[in-house]
Amino acid sequence: MAQWTSAMGAAQLARLLNSQQDRPAGPGTRRPPAYRALADGIRLLVLEGRVPVAARLPAERELALALSVSRTTVAAAYEALRTEGFLESRRGAGSWTAVPAGNPLPARGLEPLPPEALGSVIDLGCASLPAPEPWLTRAVQGALEELPPYAHTHGDYPAGLPALRAMIAERYTLRGIPTMPEQIMVTTGAMGAIDAICHLFAGRGERVAVESPSYANILQLMREAGARLVPVAMADGLSGWDMDRWRQVLRDAAPRLAYVVADFHNPTGALASDDQRRQLVDAARSAGTVLVADETMTELWLDEGVDMPRPVCGFDPAGSTVITVGSASKAFWAGMRIGWVRAAPDVIRSLVAARAYADLGTPVLEQLAVNWLFSTGGWEQAVDIRRAQARENRDALVGALRRHLPDWEFEVPRGGLTLWVRTGGLSGSRLAEMGERVGLRVPSGPRFGVDGAFEGYVRLPFTVGGAVAEEAAVRLAAAARLVENGVTGSGESPRTFVA
């Protein structure tokens, strides 16, 4: 059985290699041999996530023709990559990308910072903002007023409170997606929704296609569920999905599920276009793949004039392909653990039936609070506060990074809560480690990839502003200097990301 889950054509790999910017060599520096330069280029593409892990590479002769080099050069490059652990091969199955053993995903950076550390450490781990008061307090007060009738019941509503299901369905209908309450299940946050979907559709060992990079907590959830993750590289910059790659993966790997964030993607901030959404739904339908669309960032557009595309489920009128997940956690407050699933009624019934063996239901009081926000107009006013907070923080962080780390590269997203930053050739894992030395928590790029990709990146959320954003950039620059100077936390040699 082949060990690869996708394939990389010779022309496609040649384009990626040719798109790499050559860094000028310093005085007296000799250029590496051609095979070494080729091996380093492929290794860099794997570490950045532009070539997925477990992607079958073209045959030596095919790649040599595409690059106009000798077959000997390609053979030597492949052998170097095998020796370093970035390539595996088997006679009859070809060669596929890998990452060396001993490169575990970093375990730190996304879990909430302990309260006792808040005064001394700047937390850029969690992409969550404080509650948009006074709307949290008002929502809870409104929920308490509505609670008495429910207190006389058993309190278990596996599908969610009928009033909230109807309200969420109405909100989809107002967005141009006709929806019945029977198509909605309320969950304990978006994580609870995706966990339920994975258990229903993707049993242990099933393939699940994911964007590369993708949301770290979801990747870990799927790993623990036993899924075989198939990464699909994002298009460059903020341009959304690479549809050629998606069609190829859906055709070749035939994943049972695919998970995407179309609106202000976490972590890159990309916004997929209407045409990309239409093409992806069509490709998923043809492949028999269930497409899970995460809409938790949908309402967090930050700039004026952002033309929001149609929801992904809007391109699936029959409801047979797309399952949509929404949440109050990002747009309102992470402490409000209310999420929901929109799907065909038969899918909702299956999810509800399976819930009897999980958490039984979502807390009634929190559901009433969200329903109060939706029904009174408080939600829109609260989200306006959230957008203003995120916009101000984003602009402060961008300015501070450009002052203190001018060589780092990023594109400024027009929405969402995260900035995806290329770290000027430094190891993101090492930056995370050194950041803790200088009082800064920052998650490294490999947390957002599959099997060690994106070593040269960090994710920076829009959670601090003003003087704190300035200080965060100062500390990040200090961490970068420690990495550049070879400082380590455990005595081993520093692992620097080299282009």
mmCIF file of C-alpha atoms in Angstrom, residues 9-385:
data_model
loop_
_atom_site.group_PDB
_atom_site.id
_atom_site.type_symbol
_atom_site.label_atom_id
_atom_site.label_comp_id
_atom_site.label_asym_id
_atom_site.label_seq_id
_atom_site.Cartn_x
_atom_site.Cartn_y
_atom_site.Cartn_z
ATOM 1 C CA GLY A 9 3.329 17.010 -10.778
ATOM 2 C CA ALA A 10 6.694 17.901 -12.290
ATOM 3 C CA ALA A 11 5.480 21.163 -13.829
ATOM 4 C CA GLN A 12 3.776 22.198 -10.594
ATOM 5 C CA LEU A 13 6.861 21.473 -8.490
ATOM 6 C CA ALA A 14 9.063 23.297 -10.983
ATOM 7 C CA ARG A 15 6.839 26.384 -10.729
ATOM 8 C CA LEU A 16 7.067 26.336 -6.933
ATOM 9 C CA LEU A 17 10.837 25.946 -7.013
ATOM 10 C CA ASN A 18 11.224 28.754 -9.548
ATOM 11 C CA SER A 19 9.031 31.048 -7.426
ATOM 12 C CA GLN A 20 11.496 30.898 -4.534
ATOM 13 C CA GLN A 21 13.421 34.128 -4.215
ATOM 14 C CA ASP A 22 17.170 33.675 -4.313
ATOM 15 C CA ARG A 23 18.868 35.283 -1.354
ATOM 16 C CA PRO A 24 22.040 37.148 -2.309
ATOM 17 C CA ALA A 25 25.181 35.391 -1.160
ATOM 18 C CA GLY A 26 27.512 37.305 1.094
ATOM 19 C CA PRO A 27 31.059 38.254 0.098
ATOM 20 C CA GLY A 28 33.216 35.207 -0.476
ATOM 21 C CA THR A 29 30.261 32.837 -0.188
ATOM 22 C CA ARG A 30 30.200 30.044 -2.780
ATOM 23 C CA ARG A 31 26.962 28.875 -4.269
ATOM 24 C CA PRO A 32 26.059 25.291 -3.323
ATOM 25 C CA PRO A 33 26.168 22.512 -5.935
ATOM 26 C CA ALA A 34 23.068 22.242 -8.116
ATOM 27 C CA TYR A 35 21.830 19.087 -6.381
ATOM 28 C CA ARG A 36 22.202 20.744 -2.958
ATOM 29 C CA ALA A 37 20.313 23.842 -4.089
ATOM 30 C CA LEU A 38 17.521 21.624 -5.439
ATOM 31 C CA ALA A 39 17.349 19.574 -2.231
ATOM 32 C CA ASP A 40 17.280 22.744 -0.116
ATOM 33 C CA GLY A 41 14.518 24.177 -2.305
ATOM 34 C CA ILE A 42 12.297 21.115 -1.893
ATOM 35 C CA ARG A 43 13.028 20.971 1.832
ATOM 36 C CA LEU A 44 12.034 24.632 2.179
ATOM 37 C CA LEU A 45 8.759 24.020 0.315
ATOM 38 C CA VAL A 46 7.933 21.164 2.699
ATOM 39 C CA LEU A 47 8.782 23.173 5.817
ATOM 40 C CA GLU A 48 6.699 26.103 4.583
ATOM 41 C CA GLY A 49 3.784 23.813 3.793
ATOM 42 C CA ARG A 50 3.723 24.710 0.100
ATOM 43 C CA VAL A 51 4.430 21.060 -0.707
ATOM 44 C CA PRO A 52 2.389 18.863 1.649
ATOM 45 C CA VAL A 53 3.897 16.116 3.760
ATOM 46 C CA ALA A 54 3.176 12.678 2.227
ATOM 47 C CA ALA A 55 2.977 14.135 -1.292
ATOM 48 C CA ARG A 56 4.390 11.872 -4.016
ATOM 49 C CA LEU A 57 7.119 13.702 -5.953
ATOM 50 C CA PRO A 58 7.584 13.326 -9.718
ATOM 51 C CA ALA A 59 9.990 10.745 -11.098
ATOM 52 C CA GLU A 60 13.594 11.842 -11.470
ATOM 53 C CA ARG A 61 13.438 12.004 -15.266
ATOM 54 C CA GLU A 62 10.195 14.038 -15.281
ATOM 55 C CA LEU A 63 11.498 16.620 -12.812
ATOM 56 C CA ALA A 64 14.842 16.877 -14.635
ATOM 57 C CA LEU A 65 13.001 17.738 -17.859
ATOM 58 C CA ALA A 66 10.776 20.293 -16.127
ATOM 59 C CA LEU A 67 13.763 22.010 -14.491
ATOM 60 C CA SER A 68 16.150 21.654 -17.463
ATOM 61 C CA VAL A 69 18.769 19.937 -15.294
ATOM 62 C CA SER A 70 20.408 16.530 -15.521
ATOM 63 C CA ARG A 71 18.737 13.449 -14.101
ATOM 64 C CA THR A 72 21.890 12.939 -12.025
ATOM 65 C CA THR A 73 21.239 16.275 -10.289
ATOM 66 C CA VAL A 74 17.691 15.265 -9.369
ATOM 67 C CA ALA A 75 18.795 11.797 -8.232
ATOM 68 C CA ALA A 76 21.466 13.322 -5.979
ATOM 69 C CA ALA A 77 18.959 15.826 -4.542
ATOM 70 C CA TYR A 78 16.454 13.049 -3.799
ATOM 71 C CA GLU A 79 19.167 10.985 -2.131
ATOM 72 C CA ALA A 80 20.192 13.960 0.042
ATOM 73 C CA LEU A 81 16.562 14.472 1.076
ATOM 74 C CA ARG A 82 16.220 10.773 1.951
ATOM 75 C CA THR A 83 19.359 10.945 4.077
ATOM 76 C CA GLU A 84 18.028 14.006 5.940
ATOM 77 C CA GLY A 85 14.586 12.467 6.522
ATOM 78 C CA PHE A 86 12.627 14.709 4.157
ATOM 79 C CA LEU A 87 11.918 11.998 1.590
ATOM 80 C CA GLU A 88 10.877 8.362 1.766
ATOM 81 C CA SER A 89 10.858 5.923 -1.131
ATOM 82 C CA ARG A 90 9.813 2.398 -1.946
ATOM 83 C CA ARG A 91 10.318 0.468 -5.161
ATOM 84 C CA GLY A 92 7.119 0.514 -7.168
ATOM 85 C CA ALA A 93 5.499 3.229 -5.026
ATOM 86 C CA GLY A 94 7.794 6.159 -5.834
ATOM 87 C CA SER A 95 9.083 8.825 -3.442
ATOM 88 C CA TRP A 96 7.051 11.024 -1.126
ATOM 89 C CA THR A 97 7.795 13.939 1.185
ATOM 90 C CA ALA A 98 8.283 13.489 4.923
ATOM 91 C CA VAL A 99 9.754 15.274 7.914
ATOM 92 C CA PRO A 100 12.577 13.858 10.015
ATOM 93 C CA ALA A 101 11.815 11.822 13.095
ATOM 94 C CA GLY A 102 12.201 13.762 16.315
ATOM 95 C CA ASN A 103 10.372 16.867 15.089
ATOM 96 C CA PRO A 104 7.192 16.698 17.206
ATOM 97 C CA LEU A 105 4.585 19.408 16.965
ATOM 98 C CA PRO A 106 5.276 22.095 19.579
ATOM 99 C CA ALA A 107 3.001 21.589 22.574
ATOM 100 C CA ARG A 108 2.972 25.177 23.791
ATOM 101 C CA GLY A 109 1.434 28.384 22.568
ATOM 102 C CA LEU A 110 -2.332 27.978 22.118
ATOM 103 C CA GLU A 111 -3.649 26.922 25.500
ATOM 104 C CA PRO A 112 -4.910 29.813 27.670
ATOM 105 C CA LEU A 113 -2.250 31.563 29.741
ATOM 106 C CA PRO A 114 -2.558 30.840 33.489
ATOM 107 C CA PRO A 115 -4.065 33.835 35.341
ATOM 108 C CA GLU A 116 -1.015 34.197 37.589
ATOM 109 C CA ALA A 117 1.168 34.872 34.516
ATOM 110 C CA LEU A 118 -0.948 37.631 32.999
ATOM 111 C CA GLY A 119 1.013 40.435 34.651
ATOM 112 C CA SER A 120 4.431 39.341 33.383
ATOM 113 C CA VAL A 121 3.795 37.597 30.066
ATOM 114 C CA ILE A 122 2.227 39.020 26.902
ATOM 115 C CA ASP A 123 -0.054 36.317 25.541
ATOM 116 C CA LEU A 124 -0.174 36.025 21.746
ATOM 117 C CA GLY A 125 -1.205 32.383 21.922
ATOM 118 C CA CYS A 126 -5.002 32.572 21.924
ATOM 119 C CA ALA A 127 -6.888 34.520 19.256
ATOM 120 C CA SER A 128 -9.551 35.708 21.694
ATOM 121 C CA LEU A 129 -10.537 39.158 22.942
ATOM 122 C CA PRO A 130 -12.247 40.272 26.169
ATOM 123 C CA ALA A 131 -16.042 40.309 26.175
ATOM 124 C CA PRO A 132 -17.682 43.283 24.399
ATOM 125 C CA GLU A 133 -19.354 44.842 27.399
ATOM 126 C CA PRO A 134 -21.975 45.858 28.342
ATOM 127 C CA TRP A 135 -23.480 43.285 26.017
ATOM 128 C CA LEU A 136 -22.316 40.190 27.858
ATOM 129 C CA THR A 137 -23.860 41.414 31.119
ATOM 130 C CA ARG A 138 -27.075 42.449 29.382
ATOM 131 C CA ALA A 139 -27.344 39.106 27.594
ATOM 132 C CA VAL A 140 -26.933 37.148 30.821
ATOM 133 C CA GLN A 141 -29.493 39.350 32.577
ATOM 134 C CA GLY A 142 -31.907 38.825 29.679
ATOM 135 C CA ALA A 143 -31.298 35.078 29.834
ATOM 136 C CA LEU A 144 -32.068 34.989 33.555
ATOM 137 C CA GLU A 145 -35.405 36.655 32.878
ATOM 138 C CA GLU A 146 -36.255 33.962 30.301
ATOM 139 C CA LEU A 147 -35.010 31.061 32.417
ATOM 140 C CA PRO A 148 -37.960 30.280 34.778
ATOM 141 C CA PRO A 149 -40.096 28.325 32.259
ATOM 142 C CA TYR A 150 -37.125 26.137 31.333
ATOM 143 C CA ALA A 151 -36.322 25.500 34.990
ATOM 144 C CA HIS A 152 -39.548 23.487 35.182
ATOM 145 C CA THR A 153 -38.312 21.076 32.489
ATOM 146 C CA HIS A 154 -35.621 18.385 32.471
ATOM 147 C CA GLY A 155 -33.191 20.885 30.889
ATOM 148 C CA ASP A 156 -31.833 18.446 28.303
ATOM 149 C CA TYR A 157 -32.159 19.671 24.717
ATOM 150 C CA PRO A 158 -29.809 17.543 22.556
ATOM 151 C CA ALA A 159 -30.635 19.514 19.402
ATOM 152 C CA GLY A 160 -30.641 22.864 21.212
ATOM 153 C CA LEU A 161 -33.388 25.138 22.509
ATOM 154 C CA PRO A 162 -36.160 25.351 19.901
ATOM 155 C CA ALA A 163 -36.189 29.156 20.125
ATOM 156 C CA LEU A 164 -32.457 29.409 19.398
ATOM 157 C CA ARG A 165 -32.605 26.855 16.574
ATOM 158 C CA ALA A 166 -35.377 28.872 14.957
ATOM 159 C CA MET A 167 -33.439 32.120 15.405
ATOM 160 C CA ILE A 168 -30.250 30.693 13.835
ATOM 161 C CA ALA A 169 -32.282 29.279 10.933
ATOM 162 C CA GLU A 170 -33.877 32.691 10.389
ATOM 163 C CA ARG A 171 -30.459 34.354 10.302
ATOM 164 C CA TYR A 172 -29.329 31.993 7.522
ATOM 165 C CA THR A 173 -32.542 32.668 5.634
ATOM 166 C CA LEU A 174 -31.904 36.413 5.860
ATOM 167 C CA ARG A 175 -28.453 35.786 4.341
ATOM 168 C CA GLY A 176 -30.168 34.256 1.315
ATOM 169 C CA ILE A 177 -29.858 30.603 2.425
ATOM 170 C CA PRO A 178 -33.373 29.265 3.159
ATOM 171 C CA THR A 179 -33.087 27.220 6.347
ATOM 172 C CA MET A 180 -35.515 25.375 8.638
ATOM 173 C CA PRO A 181 -34.990 24.860 12.380
ATOM 174 C CA GLU A 182 -34.733 21.135 11.620
ATOM 175 C CA GLN A 183 -31.447 21.914 9.824
ATOM 176 C CA ILE A 184 -29.839 23.355 12.979
ATOM 177 C CA MET A 185 -28.193 21.695 15.965
ATOM 178 C CA VAL A 186 -26.782 23.825 18.805
ATOM 179 C CA THR A 187 -23.435 22.608 20.135
ATOM 180 C CA THR A 188 -20.892 23.423 22.823
ATOM 181 C CA GLY A 189 -18.810 25.737 20.672
ATOM 182 C CA ALA A 190 -17.481 25.119 17.168
ATOM 183 C CA MET A 191 -15.051 22.524 18.538
ATOM 184 C CA GLY A 192 -17.973 20.490 19.835
ATOM 185 C CA ALA A 193 -19.658 20.756 16.453
ATOM 186 C CA ILE A 194 -16.632 19.563 14.481
ATOM 187 C CA ASP A 195 -15.914 16.791 16.964
ATOM 188 C CA ALA A 196 -19.451 15.476 16.482
ATOM 189 C CA ILE A 197 -19.152 15.701 12.687
ATOM 190 C CA CYS A 198 -15.814 13.862 12.672
ATOM 191 C CA HIS A 199 -17.168 11.030 14.810
ATOM 192 C CA LEU A 200 -20.207 10.673 12.540
ATOM 193 C CA PHE A 201 -18.499 10.851 9.151
ATOM 194 C CA ALA A 202 -14.817 10.058 9.584
ATOM 195 C CA GLY A 203 -14.062 6.960 11.585
ATOM 196 C CA ARG A 204 -10.554 6.038 12.690
ATOM 197 C CA GLY A 205 -8.252 5.772 9.703
ATOM 198 C CA GLU A 206 -10.456 7.828 7.356
ATOM 199 C CA ARG A 207 -8.805 10.529 5.265
ATOM 200 C CA VAL A 208 -9.706 14.164 5.992
ATOM 201 C CA ALA A 209 -8.471 16.927 3.671
ATOM 202 C CA VAL A 210 -7.433 20.117 5.444
ATOM 203 C CA GLU A 211 -6.023 23.445 4.359
ATOM 204 C CA SER A 212 -2.301 23.813 4.885
ATOM 205 C CA PRO A 213 -1.883 25.736 7.147
ATOM 206 C CA SER A 214 -5.069 25.300 9.167
ATOM 207 C CA TYR A 215 -6.484 25.938 12.647
ATOM 208 C CA ALA A 216 -4.201 24.117 15.079
ATOM 209 C CA ASN A 217 -6.846 22.992 17.586
ATOM 210 C CA ILE A 218 -8.968 21.422 14.861
ATOM 211 C CA LEU A 219 -5.949 19.579 13.444
ATOM 212 C CA GLN A 220 -5.206 18.161 16.878
ATOM 213 C CA LEU A 221 -8.852 17.218 17.427
ATOM 214 C CA MET A 222 -8.830 15.279 14.149
ATOM 215 C CA ARG A 223 -5.537 13.567 14.953
ATOM 216 C CA GLU A 224 -6.894 12.379 18.290
ATOM 217 C CA ALA A 225 -10.010 11.098 16.515
ATOM 218 C CA GLY A 226 -7.729 8.897 14.406
ATOM 219 C CA ALA A 227 -8.149 10.768 11.116
ATOM 220 C CA ARG A 228 -5.478 10.610 8.413
ATOM 221 C CA LEU A 229 -4.937 14.257 7.553
ATOM 222 C CA VAL A 230 -4.320 15.152 3.907
ATOM 223 C CA PRO A 231 -2.912 18.703 3.678
ATOM 224 C CA VAL A 232 -3.816 20.965 0.744
ATOM 225 C CA ALA A 233 -1.562 24.003 0.385
ATOM 226 C CA MET A 234 -3.219 27.418 0.357
ATOM 227 C CA ALA A 235 -2.704 29.775 -2.585
ATOM 228 C CA ASP A 236 -0.088 32.486 -2.159
ATOM 229 C CA GLY A 237 -0.821 35.485 0.054
ATOM 230 C CA LEU A 238 -4.452 36.222 0.786
ATOM 231 C CA SER A 239 -5.859 34.847 -2.461
ATOM 232 C CA GLY A 240 -7.682 31.911 -0.871
ATOM 233 C CA TRP A 241 -7.566 28.331 -2.109
ATOM 234 C CA ASP A 242 -5.431 26.748 -4.818
ATOM 235 C CA MET A 243 -8.224 25.052 -6.718
ATOM 236 C CA ASP A 244 -5.945 22.915 -8.906
ATOM 237 C CA ARG A 245 -4.520 21.341 -5.755
ATOM 238 C CA TRP A 246 -7.935 20.860 -4.198
ATOM 239 C CA ARG A 247 -9.278 19.112 -7.289
ATOM 240 C CA GLN A 248 -6.220 16.877 -7.410
ATOM 241 C CA VAL A 249 -6.426 15.885 -3.730
ATOM 242 C CA LEU A 250 -10.160 15.251 -3.834
ATOM 243 C CA ARG A 251 -9.706 13.123 -6.952
ATOM 244 C CA ASP A 252 -6.594 11.188 -5.881
ATOM 245 C CA ALA A 253 -7.035 10.824 -2.103
ATOM 246 C CA ALA A 254 -10.870 10.625 -2.062
ATOM 247 C CA PRO A 255 -11.104 11.952 1.534
ATOM 248 C CA ARG A 256 -14.288 11.254 3.478
ATOM 249 C CA LEU A 257 -14.302 14.799 4.894
ATOM 250 C CA ALA A 258 -12.725 18.125 4.013
ATOM 251 C CA TYR A 259 -12.429 20.982 6.514
ATOM 252 C CA VAL A 260 -12.094 24.594 5.316
ATOM 253 C CA VAL A 261 -12.263 28.139 6.711
ATOM 254 C CA ALA A 262 -13.452 30.251 3.783
ATOM 255 C CA ASP A 263 -13.947 33.526 5.661
ATOM 256 C CA PHE A 264 -10.773 35.183 7.010
ATOM 257 C CA HIS A 265 -8.954 31.913 7.261
ATOM 258 C CA ASN A 266 -7.203 31.006 10.503
ATOM 259 C CA PRO A 267 -4.225 31.561 10.468
ATOM 260 C CA THR A 268 -3.591 33.334 7.122
ATOM 261 C CA GLY A 269 -6.607 35.683 7.023
ATOM 262 C CA ALA A 270 -7.394 34.737 3.401
ATOM 263 C CA LEU A 271 -10.928 35.224 2.055
ATOM 264 C CA ALA A 272 -12.036 32.680 -0.555
ATOM 265 C CA SER A 273 -13.899 34.118 -3.540
ATOM 266 C CA ASP A 274 -17.365 33.161 -4.787
ATOM 267 C CA ASP A 275 -15.833 31.298 -7.711
ATOM 268 C CA GLN A 276 -13.461 29.347 -5.473
ATOM 269 C CA ARG A 277 -16.353 28.351 -3.222
ATOM 270 C CA ARG A 278 -18.444 27.210 -6.170
ATOM 271 C CA GLN A 279 -15.577 25.181 -7.613
ATOM 272 C CA LEU A 280 -14.738 23.540 -4.278
ATOM 273 C CA VAL A 281 -18.337 22.503 -3.617
ATOM 274 C CA ASP A 282 -18.581 21.053 -7.142
ATOM 275 C CA ALA A 283 -15.301 19.163 -6.707
ATOM 276 C CA ALA A 284 -16.327 17.812 -3.299
ATOM 277 C CA ARG A 285 -19.684 16.679 -4.657
ATOM 278 C CA SER A 286 -18.015 14.872 -7.558
ATOM 279 C CA ALA A 287 -15.576 13.137 -5.185
ATOM 280 C CA GLY A 288 -18.251 12.138 -2.671
ATOM 281 C CA THR A 289 -16.510 14.217 0.010
ATOM 282 C CA VAL A 290 -18.456 15.929 2.796
ATOM 283 C CA LEU A 291 -17.269 19.555 2.989
ATOM 284 C CA VAL A 292 -17.228 21.127 6.469
ATOM 285 C CA ALA A 293 -17.245 24.941 6.215
ATOM 286 C CA ASP A 294 -16.148 26.741 9.392
ATOM 287 C CA GLU A 295 -17.864 30.149 9.575
ATOM 288 C CA THR A 296 -16.607 31.262 12.974
ATOM 289 C CA MET A 297 -14.820 34.297 11.456
ATOM 290 C CA THR A 298 -17.572 35.265 8.987
ATOM 291 C CA GLU A 299 -18.710 38.442 10.732
ATOM 292 C CA LEU A 300 -15.223 39.726 11.551
ATOM 293 C CA TRP A 301 -14.582 41.881 8.490
ATOM 294 C CA LEU A 302 -12.482 44.816 9.683
ATOM 295 C CA ASP A 303 -12.146 47.165 6.699
ATOM 296 C CA GLU A 304 -14.849 49.212 5.053
ATOM 297 C CA GLY A 305 -15.917 48.030 1.629
ATOM 298 C CA VAL A 306 -15.233 44.331 2.147
ATOM 299 C CA ASP A 307 -17.586 42.521 -0.224
ATOM 300 C CA MET A 308 -18.391 39.288 1.590
ATOM 301 C CA PRO A 309 -18.893 36.290 -0.722
ATOM 302 C CA ARG A 310 -21.905 34.013 -0.548
ATOM 303 C CA PRO A 311 -21.739 31.370 2.216
ATOM 304 C CA VAL A 312 -20.228 28.080 1.089
ATOM 305 C CA CYS A 313 -23.533 26.291 1.724
ATOM 306 C CA GLY A 314 -25.153 28.700 -0.748
ATOM 307 C CA PHE A 315 -23.507 26.705 -3.553
ATOM 308 C CA ASP A 316 -25.048 23.455 -2.308
ATOM 309 C CA PRO A 317 -28.808 23.966 -2.737
ATOM 310 C CA ALA A 318 -29.570 20.260 -2.321
ATOM 311 C CA GLY A 319 -27.734 20.223 1.026
ATOM 312 C CA SER A 320 -25.991 16.953 0.194
ATOM 313 C CA THR A 321 -22.368 18.125 0.324
ATOM 314 C CA VAL A 322 -21.806 21.041 2.722
ATOM 315 C CA ILE A 323 -22.070 21.063 6.508
ATOM 316 C CA THR A 324 -21.686 24.527 8.033
ATOM 317 C CA VAL A 325 -20.326 25.252 11.503
ATOM 318 C CA GLY A 326 -20.841 28.576 13.283
ATOM 319 C CA SER A 327 -20.037 29.934 16.731
ATOM 320 C CA ALA A 328 -20.414 32.862 19.102
ATOM 321 C CA SER A 329 -16.886 32.397 20.459
ATOM 322 C CA LYS A 330 -14.853 34.459 17.970
ATOM 323 C CA ALA A 331 -17.356 37.137 17.001
ATOM 324 C CA PHE A 332 -18.620 37.661 20.564
ATOM 325 C CA TRP A 333 -16.606 36.041 23.382
ATOM 326 C CA ALA A 334 -14.631 32.816 23.795
ATOM 327 C CA GLY A 335 -16.301 32.254 27.176
ATOM 328 C CA MET A 336 -19.671 31.976 25.423
ATOM 329 C CA ARG A 337 -19.381 28.323 24.406
ATOM 330 C CA ILE A 338 -22.248 28.253 21.929
ATOM 331 C CA GLY A 339 -21.806 26.834 18.452
ATOM 332 C CA TRP A 340 -24.098 25.343 15.846
ATOM 333 C CA VAL A 341 -24.270 23.056 12.845
ATOM 334 C CA ARG A 342 -26.321 23.711 9.717
ATOM 335 C CA ALA A 343 -26.875 20.611 7.603
ATOM 336 C CA ALA A 344 -29.545 18.509 5.931
ATOM 337 C CA PRO A 345 -32.275 17.358 8.378
ATOM 338 C CA ASP A 346 -31.186 13.709 8.200
ATOM 339 C CA VAL A 347 -27.613 14.689 9.124
ATOM 340 C CA ILE A 348 -28.885 16.745 12.058
ATOM 341 C CA ARG A 349 -30.971 13.805 13.264
ATOM 342 C CA SER A 350 -27.912 11.528 13.131
ATOM 343 C CA LEU A 351 -25.780 14.064 15.014
ATOM 344 C CA VAL A 352 -28.445 14.495 17.681
ATOM 345 C CA ALA A 353 -28.847 10.737 18.104
ATOM 346 C CA ALA A 354 -25.100 10.298 18.532
ATOM 347 C CA ARG A 355 -24.975 13.081 21.100
ATOM 348 C CA ALA A 356 -26.605 10.856 23.720
ATOM 349 C CA TYR A 357 -23.185 9.220 24.135
ATOM 350 C CA ALA A 358 -21.255 12.511 24.329
ATOM 351 C CA ASP A 359 -22.350 15.633 26.219
ATOM 352 C CA LEU A 360 -26.187 15.292 26.043
ATOM 353 C CA GLY A 361 -26.675 18.993 25.348
ATOM 354 C CA THR A 362 -25.494 22.585 25.642
ATOM 355 C CA PRO A 363 -26.087 24.721 28.783
ATOM 356 C CA VAL A 364 -29.532 26.319 28.683
ATOM 357 C CA LEU A 365 -28.536 29.660 30.216
ATOM 358 C CA GLU A 366 -25.850 30.329 27.593
ATOM 359 C CA GLN A 367 -28.263 29.416 24.801
ATOM 360 C CA LEU A 368 -30.787 31.876 26.198
ATOM 361 C CA ALA A 369 -28.104 34.573 26.345
ATOM 362 C CA VAL A 370 -27.194 34.128 22.677
ATOM 363 C CA ASN A 371 -30.856 34.009 21.713
ATOM 364 C CA TRP A 372 -31.381 37.299 23.595
ATOM 365 C CA LEU A 373 -28.521 38.890 21.645
ATOM 366 C CA PHE A 374 -29.911 37.671 18.316
ATOM 367 C CA SER A 375 -33.488 38.719 19.035
ATOM 368 C CA THR A 376 -32.813 42.207 20.452
ATOM 369 C CA GLY A 377 -30.167 43.524 18.040
ATOM 370 C CA GLY A 378 -27.565 43.312 20.774
ATOM 371 C CA TRP A 379 -25.515 40.881 18.686
ATOM 372 C CA GLU A 380 -24.913 43.407 15.902
ATOM 373 C CA GLN A 381 -23.880 46.118 18.371
ATOM 374 C CA ALA A 382 -21.594 43.735 20.229
ATOM 375 C CA VAL A 383 -19.936 42.583 16.999
ATOM 376 C CA ASP A 384 -19.396 46.227 16.021
ATOM 377 C CA ILE A 385 -17.416 46.617 19.267
#
